Coordinates of C-alpha atoms in Angstrom, one line a residue:
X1 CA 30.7 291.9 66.3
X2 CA 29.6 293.8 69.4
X3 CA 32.1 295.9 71.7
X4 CA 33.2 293.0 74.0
X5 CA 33.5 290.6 71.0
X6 CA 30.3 288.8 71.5
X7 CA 29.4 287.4 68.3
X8 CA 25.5 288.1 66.7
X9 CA 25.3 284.1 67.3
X10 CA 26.3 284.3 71.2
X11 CA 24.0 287.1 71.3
X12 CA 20.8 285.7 70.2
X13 CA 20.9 282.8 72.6
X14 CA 21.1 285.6 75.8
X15 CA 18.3 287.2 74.1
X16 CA 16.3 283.7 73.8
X17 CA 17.9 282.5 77.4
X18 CA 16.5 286.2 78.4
X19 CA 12.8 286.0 77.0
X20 CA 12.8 282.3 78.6
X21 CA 13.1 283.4 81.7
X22 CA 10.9 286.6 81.7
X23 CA 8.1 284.2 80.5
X24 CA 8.7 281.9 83.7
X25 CA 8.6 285.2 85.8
X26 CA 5.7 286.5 84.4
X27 CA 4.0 283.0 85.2
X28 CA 4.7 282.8 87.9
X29 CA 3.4 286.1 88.9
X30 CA 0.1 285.1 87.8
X31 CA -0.3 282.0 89.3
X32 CA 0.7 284.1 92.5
X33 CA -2.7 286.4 91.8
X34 CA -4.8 283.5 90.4
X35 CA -4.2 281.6 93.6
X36 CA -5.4 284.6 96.1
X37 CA -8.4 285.0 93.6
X38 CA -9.5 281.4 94.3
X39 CA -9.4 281.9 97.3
X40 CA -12.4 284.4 97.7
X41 CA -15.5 283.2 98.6
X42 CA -18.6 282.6 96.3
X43 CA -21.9 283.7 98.0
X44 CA -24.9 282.7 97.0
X45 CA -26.4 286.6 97.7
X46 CA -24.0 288.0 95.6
X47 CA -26.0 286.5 92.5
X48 CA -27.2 289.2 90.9
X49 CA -31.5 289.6 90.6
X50 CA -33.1 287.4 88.5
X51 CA -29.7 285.4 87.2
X52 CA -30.2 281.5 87.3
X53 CA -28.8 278.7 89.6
X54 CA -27.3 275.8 87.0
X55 CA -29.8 273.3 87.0
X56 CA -28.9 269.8 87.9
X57 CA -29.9 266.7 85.4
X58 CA -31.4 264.1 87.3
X59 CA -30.8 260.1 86.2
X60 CA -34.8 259.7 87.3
X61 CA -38.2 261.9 87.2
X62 CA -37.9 264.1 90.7
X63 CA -40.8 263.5 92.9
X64 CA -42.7 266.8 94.3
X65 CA -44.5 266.9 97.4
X66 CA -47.3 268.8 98.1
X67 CA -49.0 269.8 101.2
X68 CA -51.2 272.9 100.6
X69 CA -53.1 274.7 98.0
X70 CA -50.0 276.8 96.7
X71 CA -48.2 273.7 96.0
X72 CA -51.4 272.5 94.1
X73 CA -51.6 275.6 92.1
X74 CA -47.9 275.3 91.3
X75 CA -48.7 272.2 89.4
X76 CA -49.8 274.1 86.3
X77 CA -46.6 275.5 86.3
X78 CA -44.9 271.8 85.3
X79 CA -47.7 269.7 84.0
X80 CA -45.6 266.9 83.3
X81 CA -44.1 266.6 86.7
X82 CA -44.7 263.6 89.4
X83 CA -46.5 264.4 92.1
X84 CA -47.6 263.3 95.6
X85 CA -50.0 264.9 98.2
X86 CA -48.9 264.9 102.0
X87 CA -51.8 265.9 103.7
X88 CA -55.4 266.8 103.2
X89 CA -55.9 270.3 101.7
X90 CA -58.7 273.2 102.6
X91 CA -59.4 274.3 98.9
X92 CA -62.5 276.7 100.1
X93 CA -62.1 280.3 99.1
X94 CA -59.1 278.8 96.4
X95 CA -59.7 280.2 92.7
X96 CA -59.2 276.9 90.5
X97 CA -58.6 277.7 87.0
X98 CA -58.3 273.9 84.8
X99 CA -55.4 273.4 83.1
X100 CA -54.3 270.2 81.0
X101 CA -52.3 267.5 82.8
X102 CA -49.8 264.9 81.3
X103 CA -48.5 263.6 84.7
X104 CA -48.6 261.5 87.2
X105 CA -50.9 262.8 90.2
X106 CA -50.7 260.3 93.0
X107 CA -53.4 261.7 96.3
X108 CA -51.3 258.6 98.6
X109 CA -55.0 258.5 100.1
X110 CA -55.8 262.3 101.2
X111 CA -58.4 264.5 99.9
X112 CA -59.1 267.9 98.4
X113 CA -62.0 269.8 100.2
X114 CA -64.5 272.1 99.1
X115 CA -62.8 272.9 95.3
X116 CA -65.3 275.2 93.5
X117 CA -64.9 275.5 89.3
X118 CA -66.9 277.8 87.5
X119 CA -65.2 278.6 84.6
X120 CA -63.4 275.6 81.6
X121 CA -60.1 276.0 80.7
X122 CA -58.2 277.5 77.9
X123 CA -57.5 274.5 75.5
X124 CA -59.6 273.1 72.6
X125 CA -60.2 269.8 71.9
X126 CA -62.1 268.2 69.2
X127 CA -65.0 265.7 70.1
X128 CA -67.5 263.6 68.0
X129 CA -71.4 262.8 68.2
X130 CA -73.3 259.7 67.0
X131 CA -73.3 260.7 63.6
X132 CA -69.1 261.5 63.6
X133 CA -69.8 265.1 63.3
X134 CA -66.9 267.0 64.7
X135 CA -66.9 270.1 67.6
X136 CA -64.7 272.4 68.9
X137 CA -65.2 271.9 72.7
X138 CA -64.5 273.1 76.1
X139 CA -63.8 271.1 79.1
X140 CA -63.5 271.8 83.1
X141 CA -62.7 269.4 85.8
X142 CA -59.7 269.4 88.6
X143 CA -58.0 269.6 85.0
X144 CA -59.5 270.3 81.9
X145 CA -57.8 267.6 80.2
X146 CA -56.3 264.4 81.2
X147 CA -53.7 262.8 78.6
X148 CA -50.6 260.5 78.8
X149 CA -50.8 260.6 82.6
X150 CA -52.5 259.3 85.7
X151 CA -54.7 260.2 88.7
X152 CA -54.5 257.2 91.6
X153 CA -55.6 257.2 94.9
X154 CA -56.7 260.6 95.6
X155 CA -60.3 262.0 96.6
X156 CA -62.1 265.3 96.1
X157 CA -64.6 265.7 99.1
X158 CA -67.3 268.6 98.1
X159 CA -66.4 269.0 94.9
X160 CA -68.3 271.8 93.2
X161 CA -68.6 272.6 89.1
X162 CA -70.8 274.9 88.2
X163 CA -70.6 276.2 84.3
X164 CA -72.6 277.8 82.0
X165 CA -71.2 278.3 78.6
X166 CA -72.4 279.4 74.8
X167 CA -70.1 276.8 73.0
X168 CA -69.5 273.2 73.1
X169 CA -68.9 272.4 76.8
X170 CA -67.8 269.0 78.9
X171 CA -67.6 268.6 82.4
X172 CA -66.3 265.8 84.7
X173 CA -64.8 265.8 88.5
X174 CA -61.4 264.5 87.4
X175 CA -61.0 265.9 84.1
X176 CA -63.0 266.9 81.4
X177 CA -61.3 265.5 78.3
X178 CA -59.4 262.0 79.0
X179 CA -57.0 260.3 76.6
X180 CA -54.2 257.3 77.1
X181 CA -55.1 257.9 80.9
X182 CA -55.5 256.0 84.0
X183 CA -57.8 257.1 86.9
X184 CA -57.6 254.5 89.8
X185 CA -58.5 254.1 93.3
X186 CA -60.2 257.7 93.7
X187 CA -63.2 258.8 94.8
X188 CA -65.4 262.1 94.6
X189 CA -68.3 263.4 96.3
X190 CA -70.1 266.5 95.1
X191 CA -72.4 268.7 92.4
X192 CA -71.5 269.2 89.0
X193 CA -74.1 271.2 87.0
X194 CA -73.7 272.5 83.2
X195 CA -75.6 275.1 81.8
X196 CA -75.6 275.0 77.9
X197 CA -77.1 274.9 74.5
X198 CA -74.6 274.5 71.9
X199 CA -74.9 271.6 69.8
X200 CA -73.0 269.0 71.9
X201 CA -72.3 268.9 75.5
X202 CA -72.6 266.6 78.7
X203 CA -71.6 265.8 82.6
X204 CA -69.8 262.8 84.0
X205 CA -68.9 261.7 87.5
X206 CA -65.7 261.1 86.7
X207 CA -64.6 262.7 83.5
X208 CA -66.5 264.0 80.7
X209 CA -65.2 262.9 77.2
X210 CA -62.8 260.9 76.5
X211 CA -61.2 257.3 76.7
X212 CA -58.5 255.6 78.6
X213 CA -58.7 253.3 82.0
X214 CA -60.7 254.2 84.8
X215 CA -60.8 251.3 87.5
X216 CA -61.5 250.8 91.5
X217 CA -63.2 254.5 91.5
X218 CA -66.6 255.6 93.3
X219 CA -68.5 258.5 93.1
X220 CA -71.4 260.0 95.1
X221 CA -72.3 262.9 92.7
X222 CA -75.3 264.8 92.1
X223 CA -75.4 265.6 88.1
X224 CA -77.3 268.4 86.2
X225 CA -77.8 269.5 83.3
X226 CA -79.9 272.0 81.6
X227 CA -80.4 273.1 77.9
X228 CA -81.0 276.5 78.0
X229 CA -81.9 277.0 74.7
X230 CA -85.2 275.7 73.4
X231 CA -85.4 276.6 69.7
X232 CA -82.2 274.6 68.6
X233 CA -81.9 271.0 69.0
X234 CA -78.7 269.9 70.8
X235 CA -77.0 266.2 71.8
X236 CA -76.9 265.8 75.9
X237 CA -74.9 263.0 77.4
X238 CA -74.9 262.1 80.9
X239 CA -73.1 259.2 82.8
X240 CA -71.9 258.1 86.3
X241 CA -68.4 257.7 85.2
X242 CA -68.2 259.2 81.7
X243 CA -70.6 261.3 79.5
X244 CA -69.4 260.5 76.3
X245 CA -66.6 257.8 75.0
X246 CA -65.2 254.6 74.9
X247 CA -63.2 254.2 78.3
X248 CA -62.4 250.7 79.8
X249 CA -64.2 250.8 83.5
X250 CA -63.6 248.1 86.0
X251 CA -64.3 247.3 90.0
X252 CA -66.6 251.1 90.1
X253 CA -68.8 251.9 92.6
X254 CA -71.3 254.4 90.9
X255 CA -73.9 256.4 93.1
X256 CA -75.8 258.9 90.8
X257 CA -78.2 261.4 91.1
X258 CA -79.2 262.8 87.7
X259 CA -81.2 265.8 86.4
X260 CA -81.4 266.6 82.6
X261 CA -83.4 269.1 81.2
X262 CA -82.8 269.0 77.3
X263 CA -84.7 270.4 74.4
X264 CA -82.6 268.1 72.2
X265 CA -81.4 264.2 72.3
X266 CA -80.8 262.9 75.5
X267 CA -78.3 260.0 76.2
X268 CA -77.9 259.4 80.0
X269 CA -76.5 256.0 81.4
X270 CA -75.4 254.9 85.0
X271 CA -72.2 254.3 83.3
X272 CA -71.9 256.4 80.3
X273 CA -74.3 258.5 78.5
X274 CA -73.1 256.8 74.7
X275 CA -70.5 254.5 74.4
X276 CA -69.0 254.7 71.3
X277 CA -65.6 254.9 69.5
X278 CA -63.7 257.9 67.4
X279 CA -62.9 259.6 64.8
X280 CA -65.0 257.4 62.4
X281 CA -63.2 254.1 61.6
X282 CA -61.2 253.5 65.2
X283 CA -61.3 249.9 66.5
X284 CA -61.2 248.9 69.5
X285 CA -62.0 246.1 72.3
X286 CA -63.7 247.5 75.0
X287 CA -63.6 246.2 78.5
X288 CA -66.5 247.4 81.2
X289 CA -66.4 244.7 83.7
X290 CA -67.5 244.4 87.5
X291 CA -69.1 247.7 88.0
X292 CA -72.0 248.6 90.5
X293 CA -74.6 251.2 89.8
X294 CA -77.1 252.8 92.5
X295 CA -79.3 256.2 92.1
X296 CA -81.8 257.7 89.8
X297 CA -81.1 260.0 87.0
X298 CA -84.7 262.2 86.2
X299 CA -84.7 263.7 82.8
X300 CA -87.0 265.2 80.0
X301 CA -86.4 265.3 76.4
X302 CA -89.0 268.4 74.8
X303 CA -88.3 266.7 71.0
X304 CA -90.4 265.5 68.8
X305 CA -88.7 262.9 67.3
X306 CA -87.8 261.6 70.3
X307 CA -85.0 259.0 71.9
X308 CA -84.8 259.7 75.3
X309 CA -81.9 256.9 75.5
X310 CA -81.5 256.4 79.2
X311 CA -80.6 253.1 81.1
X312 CA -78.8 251.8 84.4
X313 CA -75.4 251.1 82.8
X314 CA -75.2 252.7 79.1
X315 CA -77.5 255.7 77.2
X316 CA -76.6 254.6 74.2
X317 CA -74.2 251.8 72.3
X318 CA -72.5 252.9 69.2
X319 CA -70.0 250.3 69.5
X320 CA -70.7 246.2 70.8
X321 CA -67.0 245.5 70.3
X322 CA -66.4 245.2 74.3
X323 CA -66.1 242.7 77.1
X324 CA -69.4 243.3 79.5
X325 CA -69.7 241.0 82.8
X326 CA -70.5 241.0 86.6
X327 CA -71.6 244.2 86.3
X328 CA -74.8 245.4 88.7
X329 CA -77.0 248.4 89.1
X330 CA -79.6 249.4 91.4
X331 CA -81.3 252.2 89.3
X332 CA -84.1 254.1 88.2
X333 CA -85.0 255.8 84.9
X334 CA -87.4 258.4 85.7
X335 CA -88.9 260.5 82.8
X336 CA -91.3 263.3 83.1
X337 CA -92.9 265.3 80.4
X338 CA -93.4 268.9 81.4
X339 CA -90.9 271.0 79.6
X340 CA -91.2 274.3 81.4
X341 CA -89.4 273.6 84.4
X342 CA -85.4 273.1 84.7
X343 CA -85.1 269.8 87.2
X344 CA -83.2 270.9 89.9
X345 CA -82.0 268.5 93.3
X346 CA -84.0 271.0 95.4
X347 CA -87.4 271.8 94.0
X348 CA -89.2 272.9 96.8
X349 CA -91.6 276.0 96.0
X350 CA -90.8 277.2 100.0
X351 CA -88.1 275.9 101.1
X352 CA -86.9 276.0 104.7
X353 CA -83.3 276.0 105.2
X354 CA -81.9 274.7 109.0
X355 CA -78.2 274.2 108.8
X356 CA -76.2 272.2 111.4
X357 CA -72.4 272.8 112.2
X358 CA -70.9 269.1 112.7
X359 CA -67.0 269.5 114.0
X360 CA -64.3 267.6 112.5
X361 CA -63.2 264.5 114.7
X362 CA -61.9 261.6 113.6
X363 CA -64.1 262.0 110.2
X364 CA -64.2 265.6 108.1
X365 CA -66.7 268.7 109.7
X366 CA -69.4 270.0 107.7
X367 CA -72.1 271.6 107.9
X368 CA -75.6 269.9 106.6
X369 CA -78.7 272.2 105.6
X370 CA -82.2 270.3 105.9
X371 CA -84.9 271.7 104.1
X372 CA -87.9 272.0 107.0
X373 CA -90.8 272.6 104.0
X374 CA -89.8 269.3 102.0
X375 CA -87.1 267.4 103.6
X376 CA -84.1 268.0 101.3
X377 CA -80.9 267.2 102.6
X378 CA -77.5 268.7 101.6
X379 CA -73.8 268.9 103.2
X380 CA -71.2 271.8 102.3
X381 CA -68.3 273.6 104.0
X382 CA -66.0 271.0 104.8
X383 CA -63.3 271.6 107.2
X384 CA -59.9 269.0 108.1
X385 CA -59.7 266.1 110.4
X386 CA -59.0 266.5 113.8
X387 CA -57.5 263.6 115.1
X388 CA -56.5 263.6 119.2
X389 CA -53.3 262.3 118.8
X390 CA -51.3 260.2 121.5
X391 CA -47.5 261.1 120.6
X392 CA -44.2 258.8 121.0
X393 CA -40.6 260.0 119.9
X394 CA -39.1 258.3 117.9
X395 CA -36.1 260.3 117.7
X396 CA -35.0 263.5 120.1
X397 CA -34.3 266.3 118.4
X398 CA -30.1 267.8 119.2
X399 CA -28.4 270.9 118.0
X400 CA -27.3 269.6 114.7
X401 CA -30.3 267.3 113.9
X402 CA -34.2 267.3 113.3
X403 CA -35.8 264.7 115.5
X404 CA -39.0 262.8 115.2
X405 CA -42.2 261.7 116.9
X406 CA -45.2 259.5 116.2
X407 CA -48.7 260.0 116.6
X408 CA -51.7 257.6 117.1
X409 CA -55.2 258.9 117.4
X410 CA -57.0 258.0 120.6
X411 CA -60.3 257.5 118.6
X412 CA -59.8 255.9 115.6
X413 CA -56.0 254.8 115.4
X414 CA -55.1 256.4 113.0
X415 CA -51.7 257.7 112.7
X416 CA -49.1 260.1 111.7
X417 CA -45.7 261.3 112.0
X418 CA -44.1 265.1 112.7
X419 CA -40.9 266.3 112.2
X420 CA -39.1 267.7 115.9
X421 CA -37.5 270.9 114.5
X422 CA -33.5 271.5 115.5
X423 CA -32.8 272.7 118.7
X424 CA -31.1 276.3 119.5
X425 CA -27.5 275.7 120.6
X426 CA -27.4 276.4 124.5
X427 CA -25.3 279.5 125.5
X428 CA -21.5 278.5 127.0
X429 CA -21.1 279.2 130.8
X430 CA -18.0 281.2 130.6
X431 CA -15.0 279.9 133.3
X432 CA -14.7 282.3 136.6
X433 CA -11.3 283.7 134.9
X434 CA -12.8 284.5 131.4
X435 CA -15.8 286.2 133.5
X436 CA -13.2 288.6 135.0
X437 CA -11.4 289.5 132.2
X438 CA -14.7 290.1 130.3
X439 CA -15.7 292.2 133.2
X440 CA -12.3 294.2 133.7
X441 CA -13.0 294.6 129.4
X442 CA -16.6 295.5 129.5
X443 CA -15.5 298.4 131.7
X444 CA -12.9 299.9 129.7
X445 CA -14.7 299.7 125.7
X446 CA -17.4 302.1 125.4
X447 CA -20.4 300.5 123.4
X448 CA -20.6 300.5 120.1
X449 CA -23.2 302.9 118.3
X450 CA -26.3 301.0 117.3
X451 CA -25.6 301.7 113.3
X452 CA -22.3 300.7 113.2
X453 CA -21.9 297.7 111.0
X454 CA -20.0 294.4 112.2
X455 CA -17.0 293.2 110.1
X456 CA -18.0 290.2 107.8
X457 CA -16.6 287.4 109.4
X458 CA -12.6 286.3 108.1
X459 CA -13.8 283.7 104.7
X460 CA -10.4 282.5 105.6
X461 CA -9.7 281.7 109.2
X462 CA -6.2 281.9 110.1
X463 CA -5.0 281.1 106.8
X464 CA -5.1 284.7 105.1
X465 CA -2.0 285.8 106.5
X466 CA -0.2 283.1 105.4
X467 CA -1.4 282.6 102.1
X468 CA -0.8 286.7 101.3
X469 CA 2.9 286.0 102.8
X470 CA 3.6 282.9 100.2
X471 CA 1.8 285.1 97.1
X472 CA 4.4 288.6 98.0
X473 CA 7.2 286.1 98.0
X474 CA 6.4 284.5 94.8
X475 CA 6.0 287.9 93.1
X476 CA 9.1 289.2 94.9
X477 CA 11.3 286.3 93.1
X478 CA 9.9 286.9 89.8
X479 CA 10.8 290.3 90.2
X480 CA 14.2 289.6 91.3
X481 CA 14.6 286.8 88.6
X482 CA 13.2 289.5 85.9
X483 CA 16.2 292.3 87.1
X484 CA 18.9 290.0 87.2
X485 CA 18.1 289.1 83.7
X486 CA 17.8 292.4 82.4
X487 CA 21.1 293.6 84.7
X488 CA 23.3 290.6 83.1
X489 CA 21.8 291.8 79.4
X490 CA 22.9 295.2 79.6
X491 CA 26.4 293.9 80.7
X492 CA 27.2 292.0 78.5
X493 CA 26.5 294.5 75.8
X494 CA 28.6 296.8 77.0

């Protein structure tokens, strides 16, 4: 019994009514403080450096676009990633490093000028001769390797590869080392020359080494080769679209100018230096298949035991297991027999160099050099279109909205679109009473000093004051609701 005859019983339901009711308080108090806390505003500058935005998962592969030469570059950064070019891109002066690619490169019909390689890339790859004997090789190309992904309608104007390398070395415009690919509807124009001497190595048009689908591609390429080493005997491959390998070609247009200097065993085709299949005991059906060839490939082979495999389509055939029709060549095998001499596109003893600057139009501007002693011909520097457009909006640009216009060329017709930027929201004329009172103002507030900082702008409107007022009175009742319980306690046991 307690001094006003409150039993223990009575008393421990007040203390359990008591702690009820402190715990409902105490609630909510806090959902008082959680509700001003939520509503402060997130900014995205208050991240600190280097922290991560979430990433978002996407239900399908996201598309890039890319429009210059950092956005090129970039793609090395996500090799697997889908790409699409928006423009034609100046590559001159650009340091190209190749890297391997396993996605899907698609040019939508514009062209990469003037890219210059000189060095492979990092990646090892293993590749076979006649006899199934197995290298460590090199490659270089816009990528150094090509594999589970695709190149389609893009073209390299100017291209430019120029290696030279001790070890096992491929070379090809698009890629040097091709597997489970597809290359369609491009087109390159340009000089790919290899310098090299270790057992194995070779230059295509197209790619290097390799195997895969390459279909409704032309190339205009000047090809070169040279062994530089004369005391070992080496394997050279040389082809219009591929060096060496087993890829599927259909609907190409092939022009070729070849030079191979070897101190080895020379196997230079139109098509494909030697067409054969690997590792040792792959089958396959072949399919080559409505292919033109045009050009000349010149080439000595300083070996004794001799080959000198070279032919309009195919070097040499490893493997008949392929369908072969409606293919066509216009071409020359030309073989000379002094060894002393590197062949070279430009052999003139004095030459005579007159350039001539022709300005982009409706076509790309170049420059062509002429050789004056011997009549050698040569374009380089290649600079962007030019088009004289004849421009239509299509939509006006406002305050809140991008706008558009359309573009026809004069010339040729060809056309284009642009994007009108938003315009800048025009300043309000204030009303003849507002301009008095800001007059009567202006004259009474001195101006502000220049390093005095604004105020960030009120996150919540007119809503602030309200929303403290609701939070004090929420916390005020608790408090109240807390006292009384404790008042009517200490009563009660007295």
């Amino acid at each position: 019994m307690f001094r006003n005859g409150t039993t223990v019983e009575t008393k421990a339901k007040i203390e359990n009514a008591r702690r009820r009711w402190k715990r409902l308080a105490f609630a909510m108090a806090g959902f008082a403080g959680m509700l001003c806390m939520s509503m402060a505003p997130v900014r995205a500058t208050e991240l600190s450096e280097g922290s991560e935005a979430p990433m978002l998962i996407a239900t399908r592969q996201e598309v890039t676009t890319i429009e210059d030469a950092k956005g090129l570059l970039a793609i090395a950064e996500n090799p697997y990633g889908f790409y699409v070019l928006a423009d034609d891109i100046q590559m001159e002066g650009v340091a190209w490093v190749p890297f391997t690619f396993h996605g899907t490169l698609d040019g939508a019909g514009y062209s990469l000028l003037n890219l210059t390689i000189g060095e492979t890339g990092e990646d090892v790859r293993e590749t076979f001769d006649g006899n199934m004997k197995v290298y460590d090789t090199y490659f270089a190309g816009l990528f150094d390797e090509l594999s589970d992904g695709s190149i389609a309608n893009l073209n390299l104007v100017n291209l430019r590869i120029d290696v030279e390398t001790d070890l096992p070395c491929f070379i090809g415009s698009f890629a040097g080392y091709m597997e489970n690919a597809t290359i369609e509807n491009c087109s390159v124009q340009g000089m790919l020359q290899l310098r090299a001497h270790d057992r194995m190595f070779g230059v295509g048009g197209i790619i290097g080494y390799g195997c895969g689908e390459i279909n409704d591609c032309s190339a205009d390429v000047t090809l070169v080769c040279i062994d530089t080493d004369a005391s070992t005997k080496d394997e050279q491959f040389m082809g219009g679209v591929c060096a060496a390998g087993y890829p599927d070609m259909h609907r190409n247009q092939i022009a070729i100018r070849g030079f191979d200097s070897d101190h080895g065993y020379v196997h230079d085709g139109g098509l494909v230096g030697m067409y054969m299949f690997y590792p040792k005991g792959n089958k396959y059906r072949g399919s080559i298949t409505d292919n033109y060839v045009s050009g000349k490939i010149t080439f000595y082979e300083d070996n004794k035991n001799r080959r000198a495999y070279c032919n309009g389509f195919i070097g040499e055939i490893m493997n008949w297991d392929f369908e072969n029709g409606r293919n066509k060549d216009d071409f020359v095998r030309d073989e000379v027999y002094t060894y002393d001499i590197d062949l070279m596109p430009h052999a003139c003893e004095n030459p005579v160099l007159q350039e001539e600057t022709i300005a982009p139009g409706c076509e790309f501007g170049y420059v062509r050099y002429v050789c004056a002693t011997c009549g050698y011909e040569e374009t380089d520097h290649y600079t962007l279109k030019a088009h004289d457009y004849e421009w239509t909006v299509v939509k006006e640009a406002t305050t809140e909205e991008e706008g558009l216009q359309h573009g026809v060329c004069k010339e040729c017709g060809a056309e284009t679109e642009e994007i009108l930027p938003v315009l800048p929201p025009e300043p309000e004329e204030p009303s003849s009473e507002q301009a008095e009172v800001i007059t009567e103002h202006s004259e009474t507030v001195e101006e502000a000093p220049a390093e005095t900082e604004l105020a960030p702008a009120d996150p919540y409107g007119t809503n602030k004051g309200f929303v403290i007022l609701v939070s004090v009175c929420i916390v005020g009742a608790a408090c109240l609701i807390v006292w009384g319980i404790c008042r009517k306690g200490k009563s009660e046991e007295e």
